[in-house]
PDB file of C-alpha atoms in Angstrom:
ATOM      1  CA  UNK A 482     -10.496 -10.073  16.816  1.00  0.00           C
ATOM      2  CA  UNK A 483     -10.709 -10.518  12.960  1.00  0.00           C
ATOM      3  CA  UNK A 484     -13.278  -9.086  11.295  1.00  0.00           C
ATOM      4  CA  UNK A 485     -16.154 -11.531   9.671  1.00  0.00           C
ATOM      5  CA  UNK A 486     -18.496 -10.266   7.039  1.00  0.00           C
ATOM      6  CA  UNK A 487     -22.076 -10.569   8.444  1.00  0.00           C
ATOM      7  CA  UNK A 488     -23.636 -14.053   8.418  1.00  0.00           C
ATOM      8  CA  UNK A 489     -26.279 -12.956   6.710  1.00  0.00           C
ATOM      9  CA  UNK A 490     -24.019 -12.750   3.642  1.00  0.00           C
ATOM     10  CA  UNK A 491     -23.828 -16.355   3.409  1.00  0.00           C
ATOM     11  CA  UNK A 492     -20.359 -16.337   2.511  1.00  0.00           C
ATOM     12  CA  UNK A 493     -19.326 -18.841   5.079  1.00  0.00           C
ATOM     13  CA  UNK A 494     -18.057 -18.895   8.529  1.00  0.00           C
ATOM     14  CA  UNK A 495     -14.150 -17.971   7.251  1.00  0.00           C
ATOM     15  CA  UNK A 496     -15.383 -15.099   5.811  1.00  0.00           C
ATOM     16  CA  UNK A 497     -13.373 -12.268   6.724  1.00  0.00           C
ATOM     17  CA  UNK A 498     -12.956  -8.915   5.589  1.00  0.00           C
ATOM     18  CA  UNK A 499      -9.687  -8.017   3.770  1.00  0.00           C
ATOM     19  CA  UNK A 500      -7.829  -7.401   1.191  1.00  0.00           C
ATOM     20  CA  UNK A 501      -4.152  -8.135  -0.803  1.00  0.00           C
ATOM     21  CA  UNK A 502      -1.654  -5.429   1.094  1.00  0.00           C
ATOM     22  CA  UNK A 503       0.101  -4.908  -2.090  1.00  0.00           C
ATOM     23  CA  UNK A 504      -2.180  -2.285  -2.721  1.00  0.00           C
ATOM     24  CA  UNK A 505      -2.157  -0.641   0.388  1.00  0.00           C
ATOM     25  CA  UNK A 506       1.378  -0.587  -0.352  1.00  0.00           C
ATOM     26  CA  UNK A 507       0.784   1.155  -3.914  1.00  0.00           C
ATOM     27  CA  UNK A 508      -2.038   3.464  -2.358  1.00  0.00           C
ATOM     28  CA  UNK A 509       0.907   4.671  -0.017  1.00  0.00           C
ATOM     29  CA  UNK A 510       3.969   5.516  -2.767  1.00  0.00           C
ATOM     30  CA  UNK A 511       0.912   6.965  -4.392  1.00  0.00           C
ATOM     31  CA  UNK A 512       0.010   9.038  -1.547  1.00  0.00           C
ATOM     32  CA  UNK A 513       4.178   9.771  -0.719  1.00  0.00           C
ATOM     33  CA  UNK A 514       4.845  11.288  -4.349  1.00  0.00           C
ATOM     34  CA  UNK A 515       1.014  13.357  -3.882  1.00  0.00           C
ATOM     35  CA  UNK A 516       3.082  15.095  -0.610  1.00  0.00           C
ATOM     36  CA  UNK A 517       5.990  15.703  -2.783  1.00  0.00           C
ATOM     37  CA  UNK A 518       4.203  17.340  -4.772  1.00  0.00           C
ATOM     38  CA  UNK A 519       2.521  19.112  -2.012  1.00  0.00           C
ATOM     39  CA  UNK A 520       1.583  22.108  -4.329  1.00  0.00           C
ATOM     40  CA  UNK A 521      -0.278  20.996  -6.985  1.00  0.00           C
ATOM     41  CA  UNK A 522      -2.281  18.197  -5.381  1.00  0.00           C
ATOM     42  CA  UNK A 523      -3.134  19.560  -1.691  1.00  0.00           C
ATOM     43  CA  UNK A 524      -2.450  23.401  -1.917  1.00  0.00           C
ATOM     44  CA  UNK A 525      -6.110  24.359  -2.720  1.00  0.00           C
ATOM     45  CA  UNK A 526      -7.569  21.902  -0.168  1.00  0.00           C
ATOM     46  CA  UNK A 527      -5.752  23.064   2.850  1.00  0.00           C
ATOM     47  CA  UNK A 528      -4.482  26.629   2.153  1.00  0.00           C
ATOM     48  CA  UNK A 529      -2.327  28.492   4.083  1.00  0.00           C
ATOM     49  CA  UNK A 530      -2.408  26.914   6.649  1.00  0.00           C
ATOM     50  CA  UNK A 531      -1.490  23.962   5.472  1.00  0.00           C
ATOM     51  CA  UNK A 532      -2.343  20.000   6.044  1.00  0.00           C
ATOM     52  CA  UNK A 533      -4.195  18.851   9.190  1.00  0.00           C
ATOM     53  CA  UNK A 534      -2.300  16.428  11.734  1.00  0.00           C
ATOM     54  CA  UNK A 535      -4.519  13.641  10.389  1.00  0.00           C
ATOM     55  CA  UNK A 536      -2.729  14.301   6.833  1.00  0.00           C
ATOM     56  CA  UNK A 537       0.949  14.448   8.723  1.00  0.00           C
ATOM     57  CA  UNK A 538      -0.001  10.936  10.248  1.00  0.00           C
ATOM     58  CA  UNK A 539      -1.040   9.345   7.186  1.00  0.00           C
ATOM     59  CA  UNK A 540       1.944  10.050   5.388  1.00  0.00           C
ATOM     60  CA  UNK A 541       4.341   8.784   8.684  1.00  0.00           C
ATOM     61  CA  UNK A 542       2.281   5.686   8.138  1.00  0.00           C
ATOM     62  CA  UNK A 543       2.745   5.851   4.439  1.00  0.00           C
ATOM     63  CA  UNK A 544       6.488   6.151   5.192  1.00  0.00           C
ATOM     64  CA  UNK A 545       6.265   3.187   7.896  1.00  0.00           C
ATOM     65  CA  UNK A 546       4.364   0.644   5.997  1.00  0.00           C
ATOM     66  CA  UNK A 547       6.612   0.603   2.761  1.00  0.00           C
ATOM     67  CA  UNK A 548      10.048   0.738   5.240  1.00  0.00           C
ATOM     68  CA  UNK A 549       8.504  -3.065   6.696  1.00  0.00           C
ATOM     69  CA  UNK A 550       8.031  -4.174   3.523  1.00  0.00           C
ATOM     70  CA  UNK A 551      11.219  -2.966   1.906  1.00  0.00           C
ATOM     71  CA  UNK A 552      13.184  -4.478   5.079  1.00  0.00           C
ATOM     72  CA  UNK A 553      10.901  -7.685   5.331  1.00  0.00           C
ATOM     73  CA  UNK A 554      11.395  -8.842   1.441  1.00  0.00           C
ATOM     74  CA  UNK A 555      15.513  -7.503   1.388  1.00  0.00           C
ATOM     75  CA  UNK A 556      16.023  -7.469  -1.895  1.00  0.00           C
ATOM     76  CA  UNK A 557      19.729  -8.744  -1.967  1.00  0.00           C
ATOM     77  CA  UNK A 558      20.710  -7.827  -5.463  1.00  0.00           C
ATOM     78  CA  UNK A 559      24.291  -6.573  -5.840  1.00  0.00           C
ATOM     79  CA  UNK A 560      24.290  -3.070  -7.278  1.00  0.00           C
ATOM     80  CA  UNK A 561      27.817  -3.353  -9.530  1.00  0.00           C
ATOM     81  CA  UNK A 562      29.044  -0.179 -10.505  1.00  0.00           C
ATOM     82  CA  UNK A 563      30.483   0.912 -14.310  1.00  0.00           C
ATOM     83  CA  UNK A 564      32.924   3.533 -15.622  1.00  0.00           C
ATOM     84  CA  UNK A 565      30.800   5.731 -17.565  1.00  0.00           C
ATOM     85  CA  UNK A 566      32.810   7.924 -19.817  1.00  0.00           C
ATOM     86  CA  UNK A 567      35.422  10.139 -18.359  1.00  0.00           C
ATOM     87  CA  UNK A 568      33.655  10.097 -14.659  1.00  0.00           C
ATOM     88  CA  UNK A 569      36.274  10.347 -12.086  1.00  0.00           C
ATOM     89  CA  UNK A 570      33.601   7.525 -10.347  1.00  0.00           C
ATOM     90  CA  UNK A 571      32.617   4.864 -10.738  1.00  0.00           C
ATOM     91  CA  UNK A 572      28.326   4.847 -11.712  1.00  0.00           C
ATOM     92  CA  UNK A 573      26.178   2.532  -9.834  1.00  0.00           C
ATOM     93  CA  UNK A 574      24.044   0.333 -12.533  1.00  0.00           C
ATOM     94  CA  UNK A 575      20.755  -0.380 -11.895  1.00  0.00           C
ATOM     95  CA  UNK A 576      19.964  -2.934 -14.550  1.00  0.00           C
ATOM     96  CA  UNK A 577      19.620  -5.867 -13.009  1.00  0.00           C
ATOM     97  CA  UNK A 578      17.408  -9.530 -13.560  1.00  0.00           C
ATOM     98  CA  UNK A 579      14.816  -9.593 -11.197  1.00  0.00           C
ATOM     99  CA  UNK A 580      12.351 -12.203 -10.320  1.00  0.00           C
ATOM    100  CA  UNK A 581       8.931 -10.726 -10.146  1.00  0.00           C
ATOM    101  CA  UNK A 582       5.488 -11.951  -9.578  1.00  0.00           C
ATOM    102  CA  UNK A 583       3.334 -12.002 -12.065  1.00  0.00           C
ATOM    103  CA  UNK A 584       1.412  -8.610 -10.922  1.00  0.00           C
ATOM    104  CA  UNK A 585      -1.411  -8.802 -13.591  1.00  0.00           C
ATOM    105  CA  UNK A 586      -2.238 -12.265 -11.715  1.00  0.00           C
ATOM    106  CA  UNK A 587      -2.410 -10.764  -8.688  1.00  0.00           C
ATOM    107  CA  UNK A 588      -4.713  -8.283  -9.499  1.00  0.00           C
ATOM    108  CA  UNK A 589      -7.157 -11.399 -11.574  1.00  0.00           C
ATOM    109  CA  UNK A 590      -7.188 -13.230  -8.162  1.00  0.00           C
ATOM    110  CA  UNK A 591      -8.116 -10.075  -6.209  1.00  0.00           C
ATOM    111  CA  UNK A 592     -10.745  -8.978  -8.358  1.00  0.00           C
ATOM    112  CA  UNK A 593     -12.011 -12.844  -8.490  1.00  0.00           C
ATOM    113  CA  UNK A 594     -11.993 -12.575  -4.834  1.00  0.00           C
ATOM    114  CA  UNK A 595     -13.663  -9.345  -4.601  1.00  0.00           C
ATOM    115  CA  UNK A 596     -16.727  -8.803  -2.123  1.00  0.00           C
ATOM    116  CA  UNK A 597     -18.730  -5.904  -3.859  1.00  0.00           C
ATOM    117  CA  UNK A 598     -20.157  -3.687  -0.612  1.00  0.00           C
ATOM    118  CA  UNK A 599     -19.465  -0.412   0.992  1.00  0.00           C
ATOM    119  CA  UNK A 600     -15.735   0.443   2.575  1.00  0.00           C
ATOM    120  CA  UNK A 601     -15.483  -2.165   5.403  1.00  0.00           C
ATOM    121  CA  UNK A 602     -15.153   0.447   7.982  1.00  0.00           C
ATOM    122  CA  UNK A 603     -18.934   0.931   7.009  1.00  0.00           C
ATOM    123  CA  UNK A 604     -19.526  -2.038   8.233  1.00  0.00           C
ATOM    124  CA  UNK A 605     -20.878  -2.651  12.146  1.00  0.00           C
ATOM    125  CA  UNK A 606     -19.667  -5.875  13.718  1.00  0.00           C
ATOM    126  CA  UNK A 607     -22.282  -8.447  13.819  1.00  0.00           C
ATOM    127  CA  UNK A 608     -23.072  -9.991  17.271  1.00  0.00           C
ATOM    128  CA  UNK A 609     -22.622 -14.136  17.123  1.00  0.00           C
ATOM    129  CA  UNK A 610     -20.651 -13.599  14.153  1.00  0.00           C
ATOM    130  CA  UNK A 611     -16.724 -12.981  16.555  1.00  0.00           C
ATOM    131  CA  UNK A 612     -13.559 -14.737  15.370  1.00  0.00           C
ATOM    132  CA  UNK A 613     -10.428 -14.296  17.559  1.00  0.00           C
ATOM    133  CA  UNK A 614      -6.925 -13.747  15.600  1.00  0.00           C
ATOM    134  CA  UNK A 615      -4.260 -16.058  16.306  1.00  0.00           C
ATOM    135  CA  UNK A 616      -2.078 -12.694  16.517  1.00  0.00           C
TER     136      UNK A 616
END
């Protein structure tokens, strides 16, 4: 079932509680270079003896949700490669045209979109107010 927000809102009856994935996406690299850099971000919080399970998990998630979206949206740009110098090898070059969404537009329709209330896991599910996901 997909969450509604509470009727009582008056938001409507498609209503539902969500949000644009590509920051979930950005929350994870974020949260991926944090564990590489185990040390200086998570050292003094978990001490010797070092991150819980729950930490382990949310970084194999991390690790899982950005490997879907890098194989869902294949980027299928050729990577040519360049002699560079005297290299024996050939150098693989990076620079290429890519079409890109405007982010900054993204991020205007999200925050025009934006529900202002606690985290939605705060939130209890209203009786009467039940929608069933097509998934």
């Amino acid at each position: 079932m997909t969450a509604c927000w509470p009727a009582d809102w008056n938001l409507g009856d498609d209503a539902y509680l969500g949000y644009v994935d590509v920051f979930h996406q950005i929350h994870c690299l974020d949260n991926l270079r944090r564990a590489a850099h185990y040390e200086h971000y998570f050292r003094d919080l978990y001490g010797d003896e070092g991150p819980t399970n729950l930490y382990w998990w949310h970084v194999s998630h991390c690790v899982d949700t950005l490997l879907q979206n890098i194989m869902c949206n294949a980027d299928v740009s050729v990577v040519t490669y360049n002699w560079v110098g005297d290299q024996e090898n050939g150098y693989p070059d990076f620079r290429m045209n890519k079409k890109c969404r405007d982010f900054d537009k993204v991020v205007e329709w999200a925050k025009e979109h934006y529900v202002d209330s606690e985290h939605p896991r705060h939130l209890s599910r209203p009786k009467g107010n039940l929608k069933y996901s097509a998934r």
